[in-house]
Amino acid sequence: MAKFLIVEARFYDHLNDMLIAGAKAAIKAAGHKAEVITVPGALEIPGAIALADQTGDYEGYVAIGVVIRGETYHFEIVAGESARGIMALTMDGVAIGNGILTVENEQQALVRADPAQKNKGGEAAEAALALHTLKDRFGG
């Protein structure tokens, strides 16, 4: 049984709760355990994963958050840089599923977060599980 860490940037409680529920269900269905930690924002997720990975306590990670486009350029920075940080860690062999929603409005986020609809939290967990399996296969 592997242990996965869900790292969430909590801003929209109701959306995060749905994303986390989907992620936890996927991890549990695969026979593994999950813990959740919270960071201030999506930009902090890659750093938190990097720190947690140094402990050796987790076999994989699920990044959870919601970034909704606003009136400023901040959306592009947060969306792009959080994804870049996660991808850099993934390229270094860290098993991460990216469940950070980057959407135009809350309605889009609701559809994607809801486990009964798009279930992006569950999909992110399944990605982390798949990468964990590949890591084991290739001796990572």
JSON list of C-alpha atoms in Angstrom, two decimals:
[
{"chain": "A", "resi": 1, "resn": "MET", "atom": "CA", "xyz": [0.00, 0.00, 0.00]},
{"chain": "A", "resi": 2, "resn": "ALA", "atom": "CA", "xyz": [1.45, 3.31, -1.13]},
{"chain": "A", "resi": 3, "resn": "LYS", "atom": "CA", "xyz": [0.86, 6.68, 0.50]},
{"chain": "A", "resi": 4, "resn": "PHE", "atom": "CA", "xyz": [-0.05, 9.71, -1.61]},
{"chain": "A", "resi": 5, "resn": "LEU", "atom": "CA", "xyz": [-0.06, 13.34, -0.56]},
{"chain": "A", "resi": 6, "resn": "ILE", "atom": "CA", "xyz": [-2.78, 15.64, -1.84]},
{"chain": "A", "resi": 7, "resn": "VAL", "atom": "CA", "xyz": [-1.46, 19.20, -1.83]},
{"chain": "A", "resi": 8, "resn": "GLU", "atom": "CA", "xyz": [-4.24, 21.75, -2.09]},
{"chain": "A", "resi": 9, "resn": "ALA", "atom": "CA", "xyz": [-4.31, 25.48, -2.54]},
{"chain": "A", "resi": 10, "resn": "ARG", "atom": "CA", "xyz": [-7.58, 26.24, -0.76]},
{"chain": "A", "resi": 11, "resn": "PHE", "atom": "CA", "xyz": [-9.42, 29.28, -1.97]},
{"chain": "A", "resi": 12, "resn": "TYR", "atom": "CA", "xyz": [-12.81, 28.00, -3.12]},
{"chain": "A", "resi": 13, "resn": "ASP", "atom": "CA", "xyz": [-13.82, 25.63, -0.32]},
{"chain": "A", "resi": 14, "resn": "HIS", "atom": "CA", "xyz": [-16.76, 23.98, -2.10]},
{"chain": "A", "resi": 15, "resn": "LEU", "atom": "CA", "xyz": [-14.73, 23.34, -5.26]},
{"chain": "A", "resi": 16, "resn": "ASN", "atom": "CA", "xyz": [-11.69, 22.04, -3.39]},
{"chain": "A", "resi": 17, "resn": "ASP", "atom": "CA", "xyz": [-13.88, 19.73, -1.32]},
{"chain": "A", "resi": 18, "resn": "MET", "atom": "CA", "xyz": [-15.18, 18.13, -4.53]},
{"chain": "A", "resi": 19, "resn": "LEU", "atom": "CA", "xyz": [-11.71, 17.84, -6.08]},
{"chain": "A", "resi": 20, "resn": "ILE", "atom": "CA", "xyz": [-10.31, 16.26, -2.93]},
{"chain": "A", "resi": 21, "resn": "ALA", "atom": "CA", "xyz": [-13.26, 13.84, -2.67]},
{"chain": "A", "resi": 22, "resn": "GLY", "atom": "CA", "xyz": [-12.59, 12.67, -6.22]},
{"chain": "A", "resi": 23, "resn": "ALA", "atom": "CA", "xyz": [-8.86, 12.31, -5.59]},
{"chain": "A", "resi": 24, "resn": "LYS", "atom": "CA", "xyz": [-9.31, 10.43, -2.33]},
{"chain": "A", "resi": 25, "resn": "ALA", "atom": "CA", "xyz": [-11.85, 8.06, -3.88]},
{"chain": "A", "resi": 26, "resn": "ALA", "atom": "CA", "xyz": [-9.49, 7.19, -6.76]},
{"chain": "A", "resi": 27, "resn": "ILE", "atom": "CA", "xyz": [-6.56, 6.59, -4.41]},
{"chain": "A", "resi": 28, "resn": "LYS", "atom": "CA", "xyz": [-8.68, 4.47, -2.07]},
{"chain": "A", "resi": 29, "resn": "ALA", "atom": "CA", "xyz": [-10.11, 2.47, -4.99]},
{"chain": "A", "resi": 30, "resn": "ALA", "atom": "CA", "xyz": [-6.53, 1.64, -6.01]},
{"chain": "A", "resi": 31, "resn": "GLY", "atom": "CA", "xyz": [-5.85, 0.31, -2.50]},
{"chain": "A", "resi": 32, "resn": "HIS", "atom": "CA", "xyz": [-3.66, 3.16, -1.30]},
{"chain": "A", "resi": 33, "resn": "LYS", "atom": "CA", "xyz": [-3.76, 5.83, 1.40]},
{"chain": "A", "resi": 34, "resn": "ALA", "atom": "CA", "xyz": [-3.95, 9.61, 1.09]},
{"chain": "A", "resi": 35, "resn": "GLU", "atom": "CA", "xyz": [-3.15, 12.59, 3.27]},
{"chain": "A", "resi": 36, "resn": "VAL", "atom": "CA", "xyz": [-4.01, 16.23, 2.58]},
{"chain": "A", "resi": 37, "resn": "ILE", "atom": "CA", "xyz": [-2.02, 19.38, 3.27]},
{"chain": "A", "resi": 38, "resn": "THR", "atom": "CA", "xyz": [-2.96, 22.96, 2.45]},
{"chain": "A", "resi": 39, "resn": "VAL", "atom": "CA", "xyz": [-0.73, 25.68, 1.03]},
{"chain": "A", "resi": 40, "resn": "PRO", "atom": "CA", "xyz": [-1.53, 29.39, 0.53]},
{"chain": "A", "resi": 41, "resn": "GLY", "atom": "CA", "xyz": [-1.90, 29.32, -3.26]},
{"chain": "A", "resi": 42, "resn": "ALA", "atom": "CA", "xyz": [-1.32, 27.36, -6.46]},
{"chain": "A", "resi": 43, "resn": "LEU", "atom": "CA", "xyz": [2.16, 28.83, -6.86]},
{"chain": "A", "resi": 44, "resn": "GLU", "atom": "CA", "xyz": [3.19, 27.18, -3.60]},
{"chain": "A", "resi": 45, "resn": "ILE", "atom": "CA", "xyz": [2.09, 23.67, -4.62]},
{"chain": "A", "resi": 46, "resn": "PRO", "atom": "CA", "xyz": [5.28, 22.66, -6.49]},
{"chain": "A", "resi": 47, "resn": "GLY", "atom": "CA", "xyz": [7.47, 23.86, -3.63]},
{"chain": "A", "resi": 48, "resn": "ALA", "atom": "CA", "xyz": [5.42, 21.94, -1.07]},
{"chain": "A", "resi": 49, "resn": "ILE", "atom": "CA", "xyz": [5.65, 18.79, -3.18]},
{"chain": "A", "resi": 50, "resn": "ALA", "atom": "CA", "xyz": [9.41, 19.22, -3.54]},
{"chain": "A", "resi": 51, "resn": "LEU", "atom": "CA", "xyz": [9.77, 19.55, 0.23]},
{"chain": "A", "resi": 52, "resn": "ALA", "atom": "CA", "xyz": [7.51, 16.57, 0.96]},
{"chain": "A", "resi": 53, "resn": "ASP", "atom": "CA", "xyz": [9.33, 14.42, -1.60]},
{"chain": "A", "resi": 54, "resn": "GLN", "atom": "CA", "xyz": [12.59, 14.92, 0.29]},
{"chain": "A", "resi": 55, "resn": "THR", "atom": "CA", "xyz": [11.10, 13.03, 3.24]},
{"chain": "A", "resi": 56, "resn": "GLY", "atom": "CA", "xyz": [10.58, 9.80, 1.32]},
{"chain": "A", "resi": 57, "resn": "ASP", "atom": "CA", "xyz": [7.21, 9.40, 3.04]},
{"chain": "A", "resi": 58, "resn": "TYR", "atom": "CA", "xyz": [5.09, 9.53, -0.13]},
{"chain": "A", "resi": 59, "resn": "GLU", "atom": "CA", "xyz": [5.06, 7.61, -3.37]},
{"chain": "A", "resi": 60, "resn": "GLY", "atom": "CA", "xyz": [3.08, 10.22, -5.28]},
{"chain": "A", "resi": 61, "resn": "TYR", "atom": "CA", "xyz": [1.29, 13.54, -5.15]},
{"chain": "A", "resi": 62, "resn": "VAL", "atom": "CA", "xyz": [-1.92, 15.13, -6.34]},
{"chain": "A", "resi": 63, "resn": "ALA", "atom": "CA", "xyz": [-1.98, 18.90, -6.89]},
{"chain": "A", "resi": 64, "resn": "ILE", "atom": "CA", "xyz": [-5.41, 20.42, -6.21]},
{"chain": "A", "resi": 65, "resn": "GLY", "atom": "CA", "xyz": [-6.53, 24.01, -6.70]},
{"chain": "A", "resi": 66, "resn": "VAL", "atom": "CA", "xyz": [-8.78, 26.32, -8.67]},
{"chain": "A", "resi": 67, "resn": "VAL", "atom": "CA", "xyz": [-7.59, 29.37, -10.59]},
{"chain": "A", "resi": 68, "resn": "ILE", "atom": "CA", "xyz": [-10.40, 31.43, -12.10]},
{"chain": "A", "resi": 69, "resn": "ARG", "atom": "CA", "xyz": [-9.57, 34.10, -14.67]},
{"chain": "A", "resi": 70, "resn": "GLY", "atom": "CA", "xyz": [-9.95, 37.60, -13.33]},
{"chain": "A", "resi": 71, "resn": "GLU", "atom": "CA", "xyz": [-9.42, 41.04, -14.75]},
{"chain": "A", "resi": 72, "resn": "THR", "atom": "CA", "xyz": [-5.63, 41.05, -14.48]},
{"chain": "A", "resi": 73, "resn": "TYR", "atom": "CA", "xyz": [-2.66, 39.16, -15.91]},
{"chain": "A", "resi": 74, "resn": "HIS", "atom": "CA", "xyz": [-2.24, 37.31, -12.58]},
{"chain": "A", "resi": 75, "resn": "PHE", "atom": "CA", "xyz": [-4.28, 34.36, -13.91]},
{"chain": "A", "resi": 76, "resn": "GLU", "atom": "CA", "xyz": [-1.73, 33.61, -16.63]},
{"chain": "A", "resi": 77, "resn": "ILE", "atom": "CA", "xyz": [1.17, 33.77, -14.19]},
{"chain": "A", "resi": 78, "resn": "VAL", "atom": "CA", "xyz": [-0.45, 31.47, -11.63]},
{"chain": "A", "resi": 79, "resn": "ALA", "atom": "CA", "xyz": [-1.74, 29.00, -14.23]},
{"chain": "A", "resi": 80, "resn": "GLY", "atom": "CA", "xyz": [1.49, 28.82, -16.18]},
{"chain": "A", "resi": 81, "resn": "GLU", "atom": "CA", "xyz": [4.01, 28.87, -13.37]},
{"chain": "A", "resi": 82, "resn": "SER", "atom": "CA", "xyz": [2.23, 26.31, -11.20]},
{"chain": "A", "resi": 83, "resn": "ALA", "atom": "CA", "xyz": [2.01, 23.96, -14.20]},
{"chain": "A", "resi": 84, "resn": "ARG", "atom": "CA", "xyz": [5.67, 24.60, -15.05]},
{"chain": "A", "resi": 85, "resn": "GLY", "atom": "CA", "xyz": [6.75, 23.82, -11.50]},
{"chain": "A", "resi": 86, "resn": "ILE", "atom": "CA", "xyz": [4.75, 20.60, -11.43]},
{"chain": "A", "resi": 87, "resn": "MET", "atom": "CA", "xyz": [6.10, 19.54, -14.83]},
{"chain": "A", "resi": 88, "resn": "ALA", "atom": "CA", "xyz": [9.69, 20.20, -13.74]},
{"chain": "A", "resi": 89, "resn": "LEU", "atom": "CA", "xyz": [9.22, 17.90, -10.74]},
{"chain": "A", "resi": 90, "resn": "THR", "atom": "CA", "xyz": [7.55, 15.28, -12.90]},
{"chain": "A", "resi": 91, "resn": "MET", "atom": "CA", "xyz": [10.49, 15.35, -15.31]},
{"chain": "A", "resi": 92, "resn": "ASP", "atom": "CA", "xyz": [12.73, 14.68, -12.30]},
{"chain": "A", "resi": 93, "resn": "GLY", "atom": "CA", "xyz": [10.78, 11.48, -11.62]},
{"chain": "A", "resi": 94, "resn": "VAL", "atom": "CA", "xyz": [8.24, 12.66, -9.05]},
{"chain": "A", "resi": 95, "resn": "ALA", "atom": "CA", "xyz": [4.81, 11.05, -9.58]},
{"chain": "A", "resi": 96, "resn": "ILE", "atom": "CA", "xyz": [2.37, 13.98, -9.68]},
{"chain": "A", "resi": 97, "resn": "GLY", "atom": "CA", "xyz": [-1.15, 14.31, -10.99]},
{"chain": "A", "resi": 98, "resn": "ASN", "atom": "CA", "xyz": [-2.07, 17.92, -11.79]},
{"chain": "A", "resi": 99, "resn": "GLY", "atom": "CA", "xyz": [-5.61, 18.71, -10.64]},
{"chain": "A", "resi": 100, "resn": "ILE", "atom": "CA", "xyz": [-5.25, 22.48, -10.62]},
{"chain": "A", "resi": 101, "resn": "LEU", "atom": "CA", "xyz": [-8.25, 23.78, -12.54]},
{"chain": "A", "resi": 102, "resn": "THR", "atom": "CA", "xyz": [-7.60, 26.84, -14.69]},
{"chain": "A", "resi": 103, "resn": "VAL", "atom": "CA", "xyz": [-10.99, 28.10, -15.83]},
{"chain": "A", "resi": 104, "resn": "GLU", "atom": "CA", "xyz": [-12.82, 31.15, -17.07]},
{"chain": "A", "resi": 105, "resn": "ASN", "atom": "CA", "xyz": [-15.59, 31.10, -14.45]},
{"chain": "A", "resi": 106, "resn": "GLU", "atom": "CA", "xyz": [-16.99, 29.28, -11.45]},
{"chain": "A", "resi": 107, "resn": "GLN", "atom": "CA", "xyz": [-19.53, 27.33, -13.52]},
{"chain": "A", "resi": 108, "resn": "GLN", "atom": "CA", "xyz": [-16.72, 25.71, -15.52]},
{"chain": "A", "resi": 109, "resn": "ALA", "atom": "CA", "xyz": [-14.96, 24.89, -12.25]},
{"chain": "A", "resi": 110, "resn": "LEU", "atom": "CA", "xyz": [-18.10, 23.31, -10.75]},
{"chain": "A", "resi": 111, "resn": "VAL", "atom": "CA", "xyz": [-18.51, 20.95, -13.70]},
{"chain": "A", "resi": 112, "resn": "ARG", "atom": "CA", "xyz": [-14.84, 19.95, -13.63]},
{"chain": "A", "resi": 113, "resn": "ALA", "atom": "CA", "xyz": [-14.58, 19.57, -9.85]},
{"chain": "A", "resi": 114, "resn": "ASP", "atom": "CA", "xyz": [-17.76, 17.54, -9.31]},
{"chain": "A", "resi": 115, "resn": "PRO", "atom": "CA", "xyz": [-16.96, 13.81, -8.98]},
{"chain": "A", "resi": 116, "resn": "ALA", "atom": "CA", "xyz": [-20.33, 13.06, -10.62]},
{"chain": "A", "resi": 117, "resn": "GLN", "atom": "CA", "xyz": [-19.39, 15.12, -13.70]},
{"chain": "A", "resi": 118, "resn": "LYS", "atom": "CA", "xyz": [-15.83, 15.68, -15.02]},
{"chain": "A", "resi": 119, "resn": "ASN", "atom": "CA", "xyz": [-14.13, 14.51, -11.77]},
{"chain": "A", "resi": 120, "resn": "LYS", "atom": "CA", "xyz": [-10.82, 16.25, -12.43]},
{"chain": "A", "resi": 121, "resn": "GLY", "atom": "CA", "xyz": [-9.64, 15.49, -8.88]},
{"chain": "A", "resi": 122, "resn": "GLY", "atom": "CA", "xyz": [-10.11, 11.79, -9.54]},
{"chain": "A", "resi": 123, "resn": "GLU", "atom": "CA", "xyz": [-8.38, 12.09, -12.91]},
{"chain": "A", "resi": 124, "resn": "ALA", "atom": "CA", "xyz": [-5.41, 13.82, -11.31]},
{"chain": "A", "resi": 125, "resn": "ALA", "atom": "CA", "xyz": [-5.13, 11.05, -8.72]},
{"chain": "A", "resi": 126, "resn": "GLU", "atom": "CA", "xyz": [-5.31, 8.43, -11.47]},
{"chain": "A", "resi": 127, "resn": "ALA", "atom": "CA", "xyz": [-2.46, 10.22, -13.27]},
{"chain": "A", "resi": 128, "resn": "ALA", "atom": "CA", "xyz": [-0.36, 10.15, -10.08]},
{"chain": "A", "resi": 129, "resn": "LEU", "atom": "CA", "xyz": [-1.17, 6.45, -9.64]},
{"chain": "A", "resi": 130, "resn": "ALA", "atom": "CA", "xyz": [-0.17, 5.71, -13.24]},
{"chain": "A", "resi": 131, "resn": "LEU", "atom": "CA", "xyz": [3.14, 7.55, -12.86]},
{"chain": "A", "resi": 132, "resn": "HIS", "atom": "CA", "xyz": [3.79, 5.72, -9.58]},
{"chain": "A", "resi": 133, "resn": "THR", "atom": "CA", "xyz": [3.26, 2.41, -11.40]},
{"chain": "A", "resi": 134, "resn": "LEU", "atom": "CA", "xyz": [5.65, 3.45, -14.17]},
{"chain": "A", "resi": 135, "resn": "LYS", "atom": "CA", "xyz": [8.23, 4.57, -11.62]},
{"chain": "A", "resi": 136, "resn": "ASP", "atom": "CA", "xyz": [8.06, 1.13, -10.00]},
{"chain": "A", "resi": 137, "resn": "ARG", "atom": "CA", "xyz": [8.29, -0.58, -13.37]},
{"chain": "A", "resi": 138, "resn": "PHE", "atom": "CA", "xyz": [11.38, 1.34, -14.43]},
{"chain": "A", "resi": 139, "resn": "GLY", "atom": "CA", "xyz": [13.05, 1.17, -11.03]},
{"chain": "A", "resi": 140, "resn": "GLY", "atom": "CA", "xyz": [12.65, 4.82, -10.07]}
]
